[in-house]
Amino acid sequence: MSGFEIVGLIGVVNSTLGLTKEAIQKIKAYRKFDEASAELSLQLETDRETLDCIVVLLKLSTQLSEDEKRTYLTLYAHLESMNIRLRGKVEGLPPAVGASFTTKSAWALWRKKEFEGLERSLYDWLQRIHLILSTMKLGAINKETPTERLQVLVSSFKSLSTQTSTSSLEVIDENQIRHLSSWQSKRMCCEYTDQFNRSCQVICEYRIYADKEAKDAATPTISQLVEVLSHGDYEQTGILKCRGSFTSPDVLYWGICFQVPRGLRWHQDVTTGNPKLLSLKDLLLKPPRFSLSQRLRFAAELARSILYIHLIGWVHKSIRPENIVFLEEEIAASQVEAPPSIPKPVLFGYDVARDTASLSDQTSDTEWRNNIYRHPRRQFDIHNASYTMTHDVYSLGVILLEVGMWGSNGFRPFERDERRFKGKTGDLLKSELEGMIAGLPAASDPNGQNKGLSVMMGDQYVEITRYCLGIGESEEVASSAFVQDVWLRLDLMRSSMSATTR
C-alpha cells in the first residue's frame, strides 16, 4: 500500500470523523425531550476522540507491508460501507428544534435505535483499528528488550484508550491473602487485604518448582512476567491486572495475584455455594446452549488475548481449556450450574509463559490430555522444538475446533475422548483433529458419525481453524498476519452475526 493509498484511508476516516461530529450535534439537541439521548451522544463523542487519534497515527505511516495492506483494505471497505449508512441517517435526521410530534415519535420508535446500531458498528471498527495499529504501527515484537516492548503496549493503551494504563505492583505478604476456594489447576479464589486494610477479590496462580535451584533460576522471569501483567486490562485484552507476587525462602513456589475487576465475581458452586473458578474445561462437560454468535465472540476475544501476549514478545505455552477461566457479573446472583451465555474468556496458565528472547525450555511432560493442545513438535520429554508463537497459534486452533464441535453428534470433550486421542504421536493427534474438521470418524470408532465443523460453524470458521492447525513449525507468525488471518476474521464474523452492546 503506497503513501497515496494511505492518504485514501485517512480520507475515509476523516469523512467518518466529520459525520460523527454532525451526528453528535444533532443528537444533543434531542436531549430536550429524550434524556437517554445524552448517553448516545457521549458514546459518539468518545468515538470521535478515538478517530482523532487514529488520524494522527495514520499520518505517521509511509509504507505498509503486504500483510498490513490486506488488513487495512478489509477495514477500509467496512468503514466505507458504514459511512454510506451513517451519512444517510445523519442527513435524514430532522432538527430537534421545533420538532413535530411525528418527528419526536420517529426518534423514539426507530431513528434512535438506528443510530445506536451504527454507533455499535463504529465502536467495533475502532476496536479493530486500535488493535491493528498497536501491532503494526507500534511494532512491539520488533523491539529488542522486554522493557521496550512493554512500553509499546502501555503507549498503545494511552494513545487509543480512554483509560490510562498504570502499574501499581505491590510486595505481597502471603499472610494478607485468605483462601476462599479449593485448589484448582494451580490457582485459587482469594481475598487480599492491602497495607491500608482495603480488601478485594483476587485470583492467585502458583508456579511450583522441583527444587530451590529451579526456583531461583526462574526468579528473573517471574519479575518480568509480573511487570508485564501489571498492565493487564480486562476490557481491552481479557487479561486481568496483576497486583503483585509473593514467595518466601522456605517454599518452592511463587504466587501471582490477579485482581478481579469491579462488577465481576467468580462462579458460585451450585451445590456448596462456595466460590469456584469456572473454566472452559468445566463448561465443555455440559450440553451447550450457546448461540453461534456467542461462540464467535468467545473465539475472537480469546484470539485477542493471545495476540496481546505476543505483542509484547511473550509466548503463553499452555493454551488449553483448564487455563481459560470465566468471571460473571455480580448482578447474576442466582446460583446456576453454568452461565446462560459464554462470558468473556480470561486467559490464565502463566506458569510456563516466557519472553521470546529467553532461552526456550525444550523439555515437557508427555501427558496425552495436554498433548492434544500442543504442536506435534512439542510433545516429547526432551529435545522438543524451541517454543515459538506459532505453537500458541496451533493451540488456539485446537480450542477453536473443540468449541466449534461442542454439541455435535457424539461429541466428547477432547480430554475425555481416550479412544480417539490417547497413545498417539503428535502427527497422529493432528490427523485426528483434521479428520474431525472434515467430519471423518475416529480411527478407533469407524462407525462414529459427525457432520464436520462447517455444518456447526460455517466455512469461514473452518478456514481459520485449518490455518491455525496447519501452521508450519518454523513459520514465524508476524503480529499483522495473526490479526488478518485469525483475530480480524473471527471478529468480523462475530460482528456480522450480532450487534453486541457495550
XYZ file of C-alpha atoms in Angstrom:
502
model
C 0.000 0.000 0.000
C 1.557 3.264 -1.104
C 1.555 6.614 0.604
C -1.232 7.636 -1.783
C -3.399 4.719 -0.618
C -2.718 5.621 2.997
C -3.988 9.111 2.198
C -7.164 7.477 0.866
C -7.616 5.600 4.138
C -7.049 8.809 6.082
C -9.681 10.426 3.881
C -12.391 7.910 4.732
C -11.509 8.158 8.444
C -11.757 11.955 8.226
C -15.113 11.614 6.484
C -16.343 9.415 9.344
C -14.983 11.970 11.786
C -16.990 14.751 10.155
C -20.188 12.700 10.066
C -19.718 11.718 13.713
C -19.347 15.362 14.751
C -22.506 16.269 12.836
C -24.407 13.363 14.411
C -23.300 14.440 17.899
C -24.604 17.965 17.395
C -27.968 16.794 16.096
C -28.441 14.117 18.760
C -27.506 16.512 21.581
C -30.474 18.665 20.586
C -32.818 15.709 21.065
C -31.953 15.601 24.779
C -34.609 18.282 25.340
C -37.312 15.633 25.119
C -35.288 12.419 25.433
C -32.744 12.390 28.267
C -31.461 8.971 27.212
C -30.029 10.590 24.080
C -27.257 12.026 26.255
C -25.622 8.611 26.631
C -25.660 8.046 22.875
C -24.049 11.427 22.213
C -21.368 10.697 24.842
C -20.568 7.363 23.209
C -20.209 9.087 19.852
C -18.004 11.742 21.468
C -15.660 9.012 22.719
C -15.642 7.501 19.229
C -14.797 10.927 17.775
C -11.814 11.339 20.119
C -10.517 7.905 19.127
C -10.915 8.771 15.431
C -8.787 11.877 16.031
C -6.022 9.676 17.488
C -6.256 7.255 14.568
C -5.811 10.040 12.011
C -2.655 11.202 13.800
C -1.177 7.684 13.830
C -2.065 7.023 10.195
C -0.315 10.221 9.136
C 2.890 8.818 10.630
C 2.683 5.870 8.219
C 4.584 5.902 4.935
C 4.653 2.358 3.563
C 2.760 -0.784 4.532
C 3.715 -4.423 4.045
C 1.500 -6.787 2.048
C 0.017 -8.227 5.272
C -0.750 -4.721 6.514
C -2.208 -3.799 3.140
C -4.650 -6.725 3.223
C -5.755 -5.825 6.726
C -6.237 -2.137 6.017
C -8.132 -2.792 2.786
C -10.541 -5.043 4.686
C -11.136 -2.378 7.325
C -11.347 0.341 4.672
C -14.195 -1.495 2.926
C -16.139 -1.902 6.168
C -15.693 1.724 7.175
C -16.683 2.979 3.724
C -19.874 0.909 3.849
C -20.588 2.240 7.334
C -20.029 5.792 6.097
C -22.735 5.446 3.467
C -25.254 4.313 6.081
C -24.171 6.939 8.596
C -24.405 9.746 6.039
C -27.920 8.703 5.083
C -29.095 8.657 8.705
C -27.420 11.951 9.644
C -28.768 13.795 6.614
C -32.217 12.285 7.138
C -32.448 13.270 10.829
C -34.688 16.351 11.174
C -33.589 19.148 13.547
C -34.849 18.703 17.101
C -35.655 22.412 17.438
C -39.352 22.847 16.826
C -39.757 19.132 16.138
C -43.279 17.940 15.457
C -44.983 15.102 17.280
C -44.284 12.867 14.285
C -40.553 13.699 14.389
C -40.368 13.014 18.123
C -42.244 9.730 17.725
C -39.987 8.633 14.872
C -36.934 9.321 17.045
C -38.332 7.329 19.960
C -39.604 4.432 17.855
C -36.845 3.793 15.328
C -34.401 6.586 14.476
C -32.618 6.390 17.835
C -32.260 2.606 17.536
C -30.749 3.013 14.083
C -28.132 5.442 15.407
C -27.383 3.124 18.330
C -26.786 0.282 15.881
C -24.488 2.448 13.770
C -22.584 3.567 16.858
C -22.029 -0.066 17.857
C -20.706 -0.798 14.365
C -18.382 2.198 14.573
C -17.220 1.126 18.032
C -16.454 -2.355 16.685
C -14.402 -0.852 13.867
C -12.497 1.362 16.286
C -11.652 -1.615 18.498
C -10.222 -3.416 15.481
C -8.169 -0.489 14.248
C -6.951 0.068 17.823
C -5.517 -3.416 17.977
C -4.146 -3.312 14.455
C -2.362 -0.012 14.987
C -0.917 -1.418 18.205
C 0.545 -4.419 16.412
C 1.557 -2.840 13.116
C 2.487 0.745 13.675
C 3.891 0.494 17.185
C 5.871 -2.635 16.307
C 6.232 -4.172 19.743
C 7.614 -7.563 18.768
C 10.451 -5.890 16.849
C 11.762 -4.215 19.997
C 14.865 -5.756 21.497
C 14.211 -5.697 25.242
C 11.178 -6.621 27.377
C 11.141 -3.070 28.762
C 10.889 -1.567 25.271
C 8.117 -3.962 24.271
C 6.227 -3.263 27.469
C 6.418 0.476 26.812
C 4.917 -0.051 23.367
C 1.927 -1.820 24.900
C 1.443 0.897 27.514
C 1.733 3.573 24.814
C -0.932 1.844 22.745
C -3.335 1.921 25.685
C -2.634 5.586 26.357
C -2.970 6.676 22.735
C -6.146 4.834 21.805
C -7.965 4.141 25.057
C -9.957 6.456 27.261
C -8.346 4.769 30.256
C -4.746 5.259 31.304
C -2.749 2.099 31.833
C -0.764 2.313 35.033
C 1.361 -0.089 37.015
C 0.994 -0.391 40.781
C 2.869 -3.550 41.745
C 2.843 -4.453 45.404
C 5.117 -6.576 47.552
C 2.572 -9.011 48.922
C 2.811 -10.867 52.198
C 1.091 -14.238 51.855
C -0.498 -13.637 55.260
C -2.537 -10.867 53.585
C -4.279 -13.482 51.442
C -7.265 -15.513 52.610
C -8.028 -18.604 50.524
C -11.724 -18.980 49.703
C -11.757 -21.961 47.353
C -10.123 -25.321 46.892
C -7.023 -25.807 44.730
C -7.970 -25.737 41.034
C -5.311 -26.106 38.339
C -2.673 -24.281 40.418
C -4.981 -21.338 41.155
C -7.399 -20.319 43.912
C -10.100 -17.748 44.682
C -8.780 -15.476 47.429
C -9.392 -12.256 49.314
C -6.460 -9.854 49.542
C -6.161 -7.152 52.214
C -3.548 -4.491 51.492
C -1.472 -2.411 53.925
C -4.309 0.132 54.203
C -6.745 -2.603 55.274
C -8.608 -2.451 51.951
C -9.924 -5.775 50.693
C -10.542 -7.006 47.186
C -11.146 -10.280 45.393
C -8.108 -11.792 43.703
C -7.203 -14.980 41.906
C -3.845 -16.431 42.935
C -1.936 -18.582 40.470
C 1.061 -20.606 41.605
C 4.281 -21.576 39.845
C 5.731 -24.655 41.555
C 9.361 -25.795 41.245
C 11.132 -29.111 41.788
C 13.930 -27.608 43.878
C 15.423 -24.349 45.133
C 17.818 -24.058 42.179
C 14.950 -24.183 39.688
C 13.014 -21.602 41.683
C 15.989 -19.235 41.908
C 16.662 -19.581 38.169
C 13.044 -18.629 37.412
C 13.005 -15.511 39.610
C 14.024 -13.045 36.834
C 11.301 -14.444 34.559
C 8.743 -14.060 37.343
C 9.740 -10.430 37.845
C 9.368 -9.689 34.123
C 6.063 -11.566 33.900
C 4.552 -9.754 36.879
C 5.608 -6.394 35.437
C 4.053 -7.221 32.067
C 0.805 -8.484 33.604
C 0.517 -5.440 35.874
C -0.603 -3.596 32.720
C -3.369 -6.104 32.065
C -6.681 -4.583 31.046
C -9.688 -6.898 31.237
C -11.846 -4.847 28.870
C -9.150 -4.395 26.241
C -7.332 -7.709 26.394
C -9.161 -10.252 28.560
C -6.075 -10.329 30.793
C -6.539 -9.448 34.458
C -4.357 -6.832 36.108
C -1.618 -8.316 38.282
C -1.429 -6.829 41.796
C 1.900 -8.412 42.695
C 3.612 -11.640 43.666
C 4.688 -13.459 46.814
C 7.003 -16.208 47.996
C 9.296 -16.984 50.934
C 12.708 -18.680 51.215
C 11.315 -21.880 52.700
C 8.765 -22.688 49.944
C 9.224 -23.963 46.390
C 6.642 -21.764 44.681
C 5.853 -18.262 43.529
C 2.320 -16.911 43.791
C 0.956 -14.276 41.398
C -2.155 -12.266 42.358
C -4.674 -11.056 39.771
C -7.380 -8.596 40.762
C -10.995 -9.412 39.885
C -12.464 -6.308 38.158
C -15.241 -4.377 39.863
C -18.692 -5.618 38.996
C -17.441 -9.145 38.362
C -17.088 -12.210 40.544
C -16.120 -15.818 40.237
C -18.690 -18.589 39.855
C -20.614 -19.894 42.881
C -20.790 -23.682 43.147
C -24.434 -24.714 42.807
C -24.196 -27.445 45.463
C -22.000 -25.825 48.125
C -22.409 -22.117 47.410
C -18.628 -21.776 47.642
C -16.505 -19.803 45.164
C -15.278 -21.749 42.170
C -13.176 -20.794 39.182
C -15.289 -21.908 36.247
C -13.163 -22.866 33.253
C -13.825 -23.866 29.673
C -12.939 -27.391 30.782
C -15.960 -27.296 33.133
C -18.318 -25.877 30.506
C -17.367 -28.453 27.886
C -18.716 -31.163 30.205
C -22.223 -29.693 29.950
C -24.624 -29.696 26.989
C -24.046 -26.462 25.044
C -26.776 -23.847 24.999
C -24.749 -21.070 23.455
C -25.574 -19.492 20.119
C -23.262 -19.319 17.125
C -22.721 -15.591 17.696
C -21.701 -16.244 21.334
C -19.177 -18.864 20.248
C -17.725 -16.495 17.652
C -17.440 -13.729 20.243
C -15.652 -16.121 22.599
C -13.245 -17.191 19.841
C -12.458 -13.608 18.803
C -11.849 -12.479 22.388
C -9.576 -15.441 23.130
C -7.564 -14.741 19.970
C -7.238 -11.105 21.040
C -5.837 -12.114 24.445
C -3.232 -14.323 22.775
C -2.350 -11.545 20.357
C -1.614 -9.144 23.205
C 0.669 -11.714 24.828
C 2.532 -11.980 21.518
C 2.512 -8.213 21.030
C 4.837 -7.707 23.970
C 7.118 -10.508 22.854
C 5.936 -13.345 25.101
C 4.621 -16.829 24.389
C 1.952 -18.437 26.570
C 2.845 -22.142 26.086
C -0.202 -23.563 27.867
C -3.375 -22.661 25.960
C -5.927 -25.323 26.843
C -9.451 -25.411 28.368
C -8.400 -25.542 32.036
C -6.469 -22.266 31.579
C -9.399 -20.353 30.075
C -11.416 -19.035 33.019
C -14.737 -17.183 33.181
C -15.930 -14.450 35.537
C -19.566 -13.464 35.946
C -21.393 -10.213 36.570
C -22.257 -9.616 40.221
C -25.888 -8.885 39.350
C -26.261 -12.513 38.225
C -26.527 -13.586 41.852
C -28.568 -16.748 41.362
C -26.596 -19.960 41.672
C -26.699 -21.989 38.462
C -24.536 -24.804 37.134
C -23.389 -22.715 34.174
C -23.920 -19.133 32.974
C -26.726 -18.524 30.428
C -24.226 -17.197 27.869
C -20.494 -17.651 27.361
C -18.781 -14.972 29.461
C -15.702 -13.136 28.268
C -12.730 -15.538 28.485
C -9.882 -14.728 30.859
C -6.530 -16.254 29.968
C -4.599 -17.902 32.814
C -1.903 -20.576 32.974
C 1.141 -18.310 33.029
C 3.199 -20.816 34.999
C 5.266 -21.653 31.909
C 4.962 -18.405 29.937
C 8.213 -16.725 28.952
C 9.749 -13.864 26.987
C 10.614 -14.929 23.426
C 14.116 -13.514 23.948
C 14.710 -16.035 26.755
C 16.083 -19.499 26.098
C 13.268 -21.940 25.344
C 12.835 -24.871 27.709
C 12.867 -27.884 25.393
C 11.523 -30.315 27.988
C 7.860 -31.138 28.522
C 5.547 -33.721 30.012
C 4.005 -36.387 27.805
C 0.512 -36.332 29.323
C -1.760 -37.191 26.391
C -4.507 -34.804 27.528
C -2.073 -31.893 27.373
C -0.521 -33.091 24.113
C -3.847 -32.702 22.307
C -3.374 -28.935 22.534
C 0.355 -28.938 21.744
C 2.005 -28.646 18.377
C 3.287 -32.077 17.190
C 6.888 -30.920 17.671
C 6.303 -30.015 21.337
C 5.150 -33.400 22.643
C 8.340 -35.097 23.818
C 10.044 -35.468 27.206
C 13.169 -33.743 25.905
C 14.594 -32.310 22.683
C 11.374 -30.531 21.748
C 11.459 -27.789 19.146
C 12.058 -24.350 20.659
C 8.697 -22.875 21.578
C 7.526 -20.066 19.281
C 4.374 -18.036 18.730
C 3.331 -20.490 16.009
C 2.866 -23.138 18.696
C 0.406 -20.867 20.543
C -1.482 -20.391 17.267
C -1.722 -24.175 16.877
C -3.134 -24.478 20.409
C -5.726 -21.822 19.587
C -6.746 -23.861 16.547
C -7.445 -26.898 18.735
C -9.604 -24.749 21.037
C -11.488 -23.332 18.032
C -12.178 -26.864 16.821
C -13.336 -28.130 20.218
C -15.654 -25.180 20.854
C -16.966 -25.413 17.298
C -17.749 -29.139 17.539
C -19.257 -28.808 21.021
C -22.771 -30.243 20.918
C -22.327 -32.120 17.647
C -23.403 -35.749 17.344
C -21.265 -37.929 19.614
C -19.159 -35.027 20.888
C -16.955 -35.627 23.908
C -14.561 -33.095 25.430
C -11.164 -33.872 23.949
C -9.654 -34.606 27.370
C -12.346 -37.277 27.910
C -12.001 -38.913 24.481
C -9.361 -41.550 25.243
C -10.318 -43.804 22.323
C -9.615 -41.046 19.834
C -6.546 -39.388 21.331
C -4.727 -41.487 23.947
C -1.444 -43.143 22.993
C -0.999 -41.333 19.679
C 2.013 -39.474 18.365
C 1.829 -35.759 17.695
C 1.316 -36.254 13.957
C -1.462 -38.801 14.528
C -3.156 -36.458 17.000
C -3.084 -33.719 14.383
C -4.560 -36.116 11.797
C -7.422 -36.926 14.176
C -8.131 -33.210 14.629
C -8.083 -32.607 10.880
C -10.413 -35.568 10.431
C -12.883 -34.054 12.889
C -12.943 -30.853 10.836
C -13.868 -32.850 7.739
C -16.435 -34.991 9.567
C -14.417 -38.212 9.335
C -14.951 -40.866 12.035
C -12.194 -41.559 14.530
C -9.811 -44.378 13.649
C -10.821 -46.027 16.934
C -14.542 -45.733 16.116
C -15.129 -46.211 12.359
C -18.897 -46.258 12.870
C -18.930 -42.889 14.631
C -20.585 -40.023 12.828
C -20.410 -36.255 12.843
C -21.119 -33.794 10.067
C -17.926 -31.822 10.397
C -17.039 -28.354 11.571
C -18.503 -26.442 8.620
C -22.020 -27.653 9.452
C -21.614 -26.409 13.017
C -19.754 -23.120 12.452
C -19.573 -22.311 8.730
C -16.873 -22.385 6.065
C -15.042 -19.227 7.184
C -14.579 -20.618 10.683
C -13.233 -23.845 9.158
C -10.662 -21.879 7.127
C -9.438 -20.072 10.246
C -9.186 -23.313 12.228
C -7.272 -25.019 9.431
C -4.913 -22.062 9.197
C -4.087 -22.425 12.899
C -3.617 -26.204 12.785
C -1.691 -26.118 9.524
C 0.817 -23.503 10.535
C 4.396 -24.565 9.841
C 6.730 -25.421 12.688
C 9.412 -22.999 11.513
C 6.964 -20.392 10.199
C 7.215 -17.175 12.172
C 3.858 -15.547 12.863
C 4.054 -11.804 12.380
C 1.543 -9.944 14.508
C -0.022 -8.476 11.366
C -0.576 -11.941 9.884
C -2.208 -13.127 13.104
C -4.506 -10.088 13.036
C -5.566 -10.616 9.446
C -5.840 -14.396 9.342
C -7.223 -15.153 12.782
C -8.441 -12.377 15.034
C -9.846 -9.950 12.444
C -11.723 -12.634 10.524
C -13.214 -14.056 13.717
C -14.221 -10.602 14.893
C -15.814 -9.683 11.567
C -17.777 -12.951 11.659
C -18.844 -12.180 15.214
C -19.979 -8.635 14.447
C -21.922 -9.738 11.368
C -23.862 -12.239 13.484
C -25.000 -9.809 16.140
C -24.558 -6.182 17.114
C -23.431 -6.657 20.705
C -23.930 -3.946 23.258
C -21.056 -2.222 25.008
